[in-house]
Coordinates of C-alpha atoms in Angstrom, one line a residue:
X259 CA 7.9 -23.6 17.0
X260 CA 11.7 -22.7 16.5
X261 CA 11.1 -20.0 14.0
X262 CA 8.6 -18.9 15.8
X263 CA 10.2 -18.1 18.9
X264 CA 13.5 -16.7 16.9
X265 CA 11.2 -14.5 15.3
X266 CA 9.6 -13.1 18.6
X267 CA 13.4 -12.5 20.0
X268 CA 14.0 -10.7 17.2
X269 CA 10.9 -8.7 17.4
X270 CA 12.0 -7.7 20.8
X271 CA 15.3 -7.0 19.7
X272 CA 14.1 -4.3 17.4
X273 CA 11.7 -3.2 20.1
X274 CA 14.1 -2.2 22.5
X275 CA 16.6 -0.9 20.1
X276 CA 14.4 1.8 18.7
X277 CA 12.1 2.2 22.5
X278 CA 14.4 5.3 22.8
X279 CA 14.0 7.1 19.7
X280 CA 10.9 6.4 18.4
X281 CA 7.1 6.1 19.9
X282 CA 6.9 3.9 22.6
X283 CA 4.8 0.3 21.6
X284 CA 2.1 -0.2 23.8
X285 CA 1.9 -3.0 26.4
X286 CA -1.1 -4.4 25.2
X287 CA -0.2 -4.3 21.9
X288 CA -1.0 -7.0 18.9
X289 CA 2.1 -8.9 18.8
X290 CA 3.1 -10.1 14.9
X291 CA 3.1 -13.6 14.2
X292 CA 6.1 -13.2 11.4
X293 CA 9.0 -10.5 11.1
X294 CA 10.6 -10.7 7.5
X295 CA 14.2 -10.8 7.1
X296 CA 15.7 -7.4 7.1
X297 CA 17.0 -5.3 4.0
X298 CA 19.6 -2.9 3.4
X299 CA 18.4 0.4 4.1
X300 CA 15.0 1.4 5.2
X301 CA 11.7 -0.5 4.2
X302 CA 8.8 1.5 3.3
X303 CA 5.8 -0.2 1.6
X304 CA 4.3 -3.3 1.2
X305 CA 1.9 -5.5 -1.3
X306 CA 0.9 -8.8 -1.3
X307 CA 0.8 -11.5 -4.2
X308 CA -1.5 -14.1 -3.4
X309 CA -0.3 -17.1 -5.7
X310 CA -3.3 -18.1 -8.2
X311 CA -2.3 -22.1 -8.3
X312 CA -1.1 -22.2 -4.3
X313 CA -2.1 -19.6 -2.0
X314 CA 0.9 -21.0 0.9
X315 CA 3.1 -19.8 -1.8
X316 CA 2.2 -16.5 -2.3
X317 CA 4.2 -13.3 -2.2
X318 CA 4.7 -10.4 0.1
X319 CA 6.4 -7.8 -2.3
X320 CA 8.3 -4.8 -0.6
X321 CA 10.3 -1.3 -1.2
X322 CA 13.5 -0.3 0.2
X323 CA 13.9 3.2 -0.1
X324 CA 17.2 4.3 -0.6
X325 CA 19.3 4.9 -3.6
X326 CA 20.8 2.0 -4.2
X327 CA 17.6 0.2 -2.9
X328 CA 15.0 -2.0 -4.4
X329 CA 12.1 -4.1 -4.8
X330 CA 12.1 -7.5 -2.4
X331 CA 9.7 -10.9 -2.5
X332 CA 9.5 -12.8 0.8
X333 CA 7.8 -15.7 1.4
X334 CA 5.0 -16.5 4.1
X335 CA 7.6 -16.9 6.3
X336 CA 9.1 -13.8 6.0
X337 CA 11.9 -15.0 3.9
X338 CA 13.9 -13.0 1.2
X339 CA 13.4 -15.0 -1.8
X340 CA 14.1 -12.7 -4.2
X341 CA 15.1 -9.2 -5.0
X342 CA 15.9 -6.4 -7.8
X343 CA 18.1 -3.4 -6.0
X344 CA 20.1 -1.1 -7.4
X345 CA 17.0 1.6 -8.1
X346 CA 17.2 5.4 -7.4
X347 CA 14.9 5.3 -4.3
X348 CA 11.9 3.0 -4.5
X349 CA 9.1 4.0 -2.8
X350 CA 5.8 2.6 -2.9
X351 CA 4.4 -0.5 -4.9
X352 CA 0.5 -2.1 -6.0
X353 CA 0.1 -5.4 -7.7
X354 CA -2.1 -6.0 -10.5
X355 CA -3.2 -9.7 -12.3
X356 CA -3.9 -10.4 -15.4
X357 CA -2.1 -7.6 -17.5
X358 CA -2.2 -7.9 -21.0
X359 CA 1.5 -8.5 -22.6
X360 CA 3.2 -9.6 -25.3
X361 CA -0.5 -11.9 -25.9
X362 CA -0.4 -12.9 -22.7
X363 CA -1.8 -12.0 -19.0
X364 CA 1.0 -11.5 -16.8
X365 CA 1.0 -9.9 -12.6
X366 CA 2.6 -7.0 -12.4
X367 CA 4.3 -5.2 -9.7
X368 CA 4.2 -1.2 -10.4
X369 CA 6.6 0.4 -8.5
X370 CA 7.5 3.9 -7.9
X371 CA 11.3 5.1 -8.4
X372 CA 11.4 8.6 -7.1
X373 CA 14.9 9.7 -7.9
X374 CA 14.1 8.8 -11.4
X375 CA 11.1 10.4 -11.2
X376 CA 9.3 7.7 -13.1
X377 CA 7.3 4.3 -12.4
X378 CA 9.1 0.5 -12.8
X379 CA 6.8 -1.9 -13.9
X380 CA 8.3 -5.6 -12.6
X381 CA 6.9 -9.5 -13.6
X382 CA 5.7 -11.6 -11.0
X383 CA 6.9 -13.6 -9.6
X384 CA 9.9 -13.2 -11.1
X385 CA 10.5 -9.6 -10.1
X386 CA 12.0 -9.1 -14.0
X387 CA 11.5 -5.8 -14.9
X388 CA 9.6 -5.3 -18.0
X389 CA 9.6 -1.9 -18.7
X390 CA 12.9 -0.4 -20.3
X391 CA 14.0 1.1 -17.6
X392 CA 11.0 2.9 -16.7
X393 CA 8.2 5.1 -17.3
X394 CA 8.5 8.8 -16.3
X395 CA 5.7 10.3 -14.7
X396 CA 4.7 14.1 -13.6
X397 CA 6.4 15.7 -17.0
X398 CA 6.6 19.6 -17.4
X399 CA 6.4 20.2 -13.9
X400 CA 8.9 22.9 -12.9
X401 CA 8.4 23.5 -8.9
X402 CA 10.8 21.1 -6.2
X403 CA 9.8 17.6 -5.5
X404 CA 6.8 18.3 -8.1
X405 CA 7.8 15.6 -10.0
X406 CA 9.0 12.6 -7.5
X407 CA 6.4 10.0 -7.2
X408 CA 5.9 8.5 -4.0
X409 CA 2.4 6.8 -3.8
X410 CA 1.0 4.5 -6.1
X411 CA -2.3 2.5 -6.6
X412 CA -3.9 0.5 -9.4
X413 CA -7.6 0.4 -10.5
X414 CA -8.8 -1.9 -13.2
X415 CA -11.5 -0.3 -15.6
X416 CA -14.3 -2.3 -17.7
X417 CA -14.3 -1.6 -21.2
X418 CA -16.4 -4.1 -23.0
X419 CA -14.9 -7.6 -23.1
X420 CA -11.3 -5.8 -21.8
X421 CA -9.7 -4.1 -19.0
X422 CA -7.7 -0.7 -19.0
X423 CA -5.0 -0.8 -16.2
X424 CA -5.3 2.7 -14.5
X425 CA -2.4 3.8 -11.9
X426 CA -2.8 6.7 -9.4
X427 CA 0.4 8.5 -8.7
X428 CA 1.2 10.7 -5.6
X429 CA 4.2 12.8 -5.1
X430 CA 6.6 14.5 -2.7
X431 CA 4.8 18.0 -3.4
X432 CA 2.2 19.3 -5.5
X433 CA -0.2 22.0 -6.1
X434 CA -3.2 22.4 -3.5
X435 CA -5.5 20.8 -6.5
X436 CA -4.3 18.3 -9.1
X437 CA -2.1 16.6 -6.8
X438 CA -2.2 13.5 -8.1
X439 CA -1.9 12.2 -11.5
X440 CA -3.7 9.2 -13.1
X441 CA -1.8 7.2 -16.0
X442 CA -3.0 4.2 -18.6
X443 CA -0.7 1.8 -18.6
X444 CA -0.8 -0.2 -21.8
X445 CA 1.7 -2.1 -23.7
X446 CA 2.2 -2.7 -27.5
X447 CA 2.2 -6.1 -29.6
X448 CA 5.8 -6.0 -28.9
X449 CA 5.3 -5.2 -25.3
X450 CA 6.7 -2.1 -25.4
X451 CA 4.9 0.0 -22.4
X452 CA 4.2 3.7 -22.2
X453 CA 1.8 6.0 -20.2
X454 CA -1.2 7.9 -21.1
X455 CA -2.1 10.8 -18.7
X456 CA -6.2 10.3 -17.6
X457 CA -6.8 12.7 -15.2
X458 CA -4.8 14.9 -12.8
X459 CA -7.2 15.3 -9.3
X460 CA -7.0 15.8 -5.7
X461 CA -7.1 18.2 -2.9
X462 CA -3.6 18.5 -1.3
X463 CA -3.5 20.1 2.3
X464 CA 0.1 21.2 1.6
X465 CA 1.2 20.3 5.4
X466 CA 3.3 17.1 4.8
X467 CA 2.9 14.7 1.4
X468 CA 0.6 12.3 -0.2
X469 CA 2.3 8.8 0.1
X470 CA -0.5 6.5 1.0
X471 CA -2.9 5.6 -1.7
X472 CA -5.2 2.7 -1.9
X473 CA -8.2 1.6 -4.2
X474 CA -11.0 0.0 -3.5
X475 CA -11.5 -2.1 -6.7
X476 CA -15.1 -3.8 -6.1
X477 CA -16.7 -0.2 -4.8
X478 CA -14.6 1.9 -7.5
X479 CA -13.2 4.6 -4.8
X480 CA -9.8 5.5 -4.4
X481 CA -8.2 7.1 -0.5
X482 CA -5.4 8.8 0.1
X483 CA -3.5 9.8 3.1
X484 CA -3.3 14.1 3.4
X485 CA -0.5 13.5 5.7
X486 CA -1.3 14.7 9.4
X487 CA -5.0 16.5 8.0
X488 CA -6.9 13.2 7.3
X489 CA -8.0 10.5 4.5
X490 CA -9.9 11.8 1.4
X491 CA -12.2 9.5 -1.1
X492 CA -12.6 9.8 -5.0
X493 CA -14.0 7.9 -7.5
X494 CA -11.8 5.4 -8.8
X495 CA -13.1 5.7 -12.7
X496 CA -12.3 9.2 -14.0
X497 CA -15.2 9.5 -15.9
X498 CA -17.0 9.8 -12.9
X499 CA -15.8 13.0 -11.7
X500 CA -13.0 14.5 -9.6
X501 CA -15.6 15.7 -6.8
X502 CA -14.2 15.0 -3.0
X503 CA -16.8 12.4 -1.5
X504 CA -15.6 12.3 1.8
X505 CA -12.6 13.3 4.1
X506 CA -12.5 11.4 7.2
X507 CA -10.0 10.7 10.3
X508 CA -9.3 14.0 10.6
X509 CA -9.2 13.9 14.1
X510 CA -8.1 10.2 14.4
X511 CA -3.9 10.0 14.4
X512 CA -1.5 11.4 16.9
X513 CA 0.2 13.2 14.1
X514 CA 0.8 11.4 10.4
X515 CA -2.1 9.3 8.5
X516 CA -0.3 6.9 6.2
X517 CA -0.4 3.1 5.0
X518 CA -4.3 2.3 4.1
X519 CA -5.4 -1.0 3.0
X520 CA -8.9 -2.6 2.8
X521 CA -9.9 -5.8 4.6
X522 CA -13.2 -7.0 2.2
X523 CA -15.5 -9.4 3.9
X524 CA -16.9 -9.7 0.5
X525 CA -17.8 -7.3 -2.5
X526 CA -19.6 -4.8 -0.4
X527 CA -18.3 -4.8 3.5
X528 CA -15.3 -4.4 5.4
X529 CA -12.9 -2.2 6.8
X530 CA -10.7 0.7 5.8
X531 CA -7.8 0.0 8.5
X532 CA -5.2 3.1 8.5
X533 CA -1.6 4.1 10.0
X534 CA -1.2 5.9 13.0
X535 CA 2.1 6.3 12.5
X536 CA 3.3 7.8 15.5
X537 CA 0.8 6.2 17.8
X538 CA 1.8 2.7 16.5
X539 CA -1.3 1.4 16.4
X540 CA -4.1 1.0 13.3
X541 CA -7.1 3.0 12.8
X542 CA -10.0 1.4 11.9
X543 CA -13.3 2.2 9.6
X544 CA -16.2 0.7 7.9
X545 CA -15.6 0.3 4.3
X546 CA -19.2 0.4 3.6
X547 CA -19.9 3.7 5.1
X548 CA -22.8 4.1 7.6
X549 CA -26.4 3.7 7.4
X550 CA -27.4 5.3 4.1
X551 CA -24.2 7.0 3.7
X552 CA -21.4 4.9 2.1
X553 CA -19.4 8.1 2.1
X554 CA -19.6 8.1 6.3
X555 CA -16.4 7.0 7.6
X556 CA -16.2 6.6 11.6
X557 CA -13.9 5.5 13.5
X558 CA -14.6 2.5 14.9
X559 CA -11.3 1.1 17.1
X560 CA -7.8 2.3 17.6
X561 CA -5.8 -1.2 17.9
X562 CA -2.1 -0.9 19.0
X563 CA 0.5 -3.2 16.8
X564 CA 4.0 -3.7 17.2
X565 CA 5.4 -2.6 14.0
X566 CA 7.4 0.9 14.6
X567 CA 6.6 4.3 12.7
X568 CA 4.5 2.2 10.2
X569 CA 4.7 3.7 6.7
X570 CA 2.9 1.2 4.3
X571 CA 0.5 -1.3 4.7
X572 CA -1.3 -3.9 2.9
X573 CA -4.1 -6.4 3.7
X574 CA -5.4 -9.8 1.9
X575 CA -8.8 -11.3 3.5
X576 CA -7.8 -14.6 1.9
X577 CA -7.1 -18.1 3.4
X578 CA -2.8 -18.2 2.6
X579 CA -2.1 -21.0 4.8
X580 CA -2.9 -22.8 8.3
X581 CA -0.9 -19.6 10.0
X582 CA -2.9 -16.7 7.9
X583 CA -6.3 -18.9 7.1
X584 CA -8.6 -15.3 7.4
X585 CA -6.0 -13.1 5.7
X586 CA -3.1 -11.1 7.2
X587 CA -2.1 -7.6 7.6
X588 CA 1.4 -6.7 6.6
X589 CA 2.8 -3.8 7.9
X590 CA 6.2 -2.0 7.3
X591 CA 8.3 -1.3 10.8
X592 CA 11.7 0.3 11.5
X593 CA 14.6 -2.0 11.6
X594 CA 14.6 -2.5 7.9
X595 CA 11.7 -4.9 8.1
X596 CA 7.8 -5.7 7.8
X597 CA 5.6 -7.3 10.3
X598 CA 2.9 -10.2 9.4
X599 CA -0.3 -9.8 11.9
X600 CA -2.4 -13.0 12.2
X601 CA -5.9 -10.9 10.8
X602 CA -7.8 -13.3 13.3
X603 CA -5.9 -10.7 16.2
X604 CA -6.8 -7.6 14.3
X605 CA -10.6 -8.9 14.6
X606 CA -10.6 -10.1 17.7
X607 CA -10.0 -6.7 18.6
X608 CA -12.6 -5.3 16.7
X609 CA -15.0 -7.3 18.0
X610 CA -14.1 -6.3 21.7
X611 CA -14.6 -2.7 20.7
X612 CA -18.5 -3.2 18.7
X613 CA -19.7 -5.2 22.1

């Protein structure tokens, strides 16, 4: 109960401190049940490690993005329990199991370093960084901020008896096609890694960026946030084709769409929840489409959180303790920190809204 109710002063602390500046929280909205400890600079982007042997021991990994920032690992708690700084502006992060290395499978973070225009690839849990430094991404292009990755995600491809790691990387700017760039990441018998360019895809509205970037593993479909225009869907496989298969939300967020994660109920259902960032609330969306149409994405509840000018979020539906026993949301919020939401609140309030 004590860390508990320091938590909830210190949520209230940061509430009041930023009420001023930023978009008001709502009265009624979803209070978190954790607030992590608070970095250096400015937190942007969340993902989630769920320990294989002990799931009350898994990992919320997070950016700071500053120069001089890095990469933290809290507990379930909201502990700092680890950390690699010192990186030229991290931005976004995805977490992968099971990558082949050095004849063995490791989890990866994969982290985007946008000042070094390149991606860091990091061991979990560990955070040791496995990568030489890193891997630079968006070569040969000329034009500002073309070449300063932001977003990330990771799909995982079949091939036979193995599995290609596949990372889709936004940037601060980009042509209004091509905007994003998919990469192989594979490493050697030495484990030396290196990147081999895929695919380059993607309608870019050209109003803000394209930060947010999630994939759907079990359905094979990536979404990404066109800030402020809406969320657009692609096959995750690039063999399958670069085609647009929907673009949805459009009309949903007070101003910027950003953080997407996927709540799975299992293989084929769930929800597509999305940042309203200057709302301060969630948007929410059947994962499975509608009716016939797995490409129809409407909006089915607005739910107001706590978290401030949310950038990044991530979402587990697994069982992690007695606290988080359906899955949690994590969400980032100013004060240089990230909230954990209980994900029974989230669908209690979904529930309310399909009666």
């Amino acid at each position: 109960m004590k860390n508990k109710y320091i938590h909830s002063l210190v949520a209230l602390a940061l509430l009041v401190s930023c009420k001023d500046k930023l978009a008001p929280v709502a009265e009624d909205a979803i209070q978190p049940t954790i607030i992590t400890e608070q970095t250096i600079y400015d937190t942007d982007d969340p993902a989630i490690w769920v320990n294989p042997i002990d799931k009350s021991k898994s990992l919320v990994i997070g950016t700071d993005k500053e120069n001089g920032g890095g990469i933290y690992a809290y507990d379930l708690q909201g502990k700092i329990v680890n950390k690699h700084l010192d990186m030229a502006r991290p931005n976004n992060v995805d977490i992968v199991y099971g990558f082949s290395y050095k004849n063995e499978l490791i989890d990866i973070a994969v982290v985007t370093e946008r000042n070094a225009n390149a991606i860091r690839v990091f061991r979990l849990p560990e955070l040791t960084p496995i990568d030489d430094g890193g891997l630079k991404v968006f070569e040969g292009e000329k034009e500002e901020n073309y070449n300063e990755p932001m977003g990330i995600a990771l799909f995982e491809k079949k091939e036979g008896e193995y599995k290609s790691l596949l990372a889709i990387v936004g940037r601060k700017s980009g042509p209004s096609e091509e905007y994003l760039w998919q990469y192989k990441i594979q490493s050697d018998d030495a484990g030396k890694l290196s990147l081999e360019l895929k695919r380059k895809f993607g309608t870019y509205s050209g109003k803000k960026e394209i930060e947010a970037i999630a994939v759907d593993q079990e359905l094979g479909y990536i979404y990404y946030s066109d800030e402020t225009v809406g969320v657009r869907k692609y096959y995750a496989d690039p063999e399958k084709g670069n085609q647009e298969l929907a673009f949805f939300a459009k009309e949903d967020a007070k101003r910027d769409h950003e953080g997407i994660g996927i709540y799975k109920k299992d293989d084929l259902t769930g929800y597509i929840i999305v940042s309203d960032q200057q709302e301060n609330a969630i948007l929410v969306y059947p994962r499975e489409g509608k009716g016939a149409n797995p490409h129809d994405h409407q909006l089915i509840a607005k739910i107001p959180v706590s978290a401030i000018e949310c950038d990044g979020l991530e979402i587990t539906s697994l069982g992690l303790n007695n606290t988080f026993d359906k899955g949690m949301l994590v969400m980032m919020s100013n004060g240089k920190v990230f909230h954990y939401y209980d994900w029974k609140l989230i669908q209690q309030e979904i529930d309310k809204v399909k009666k």
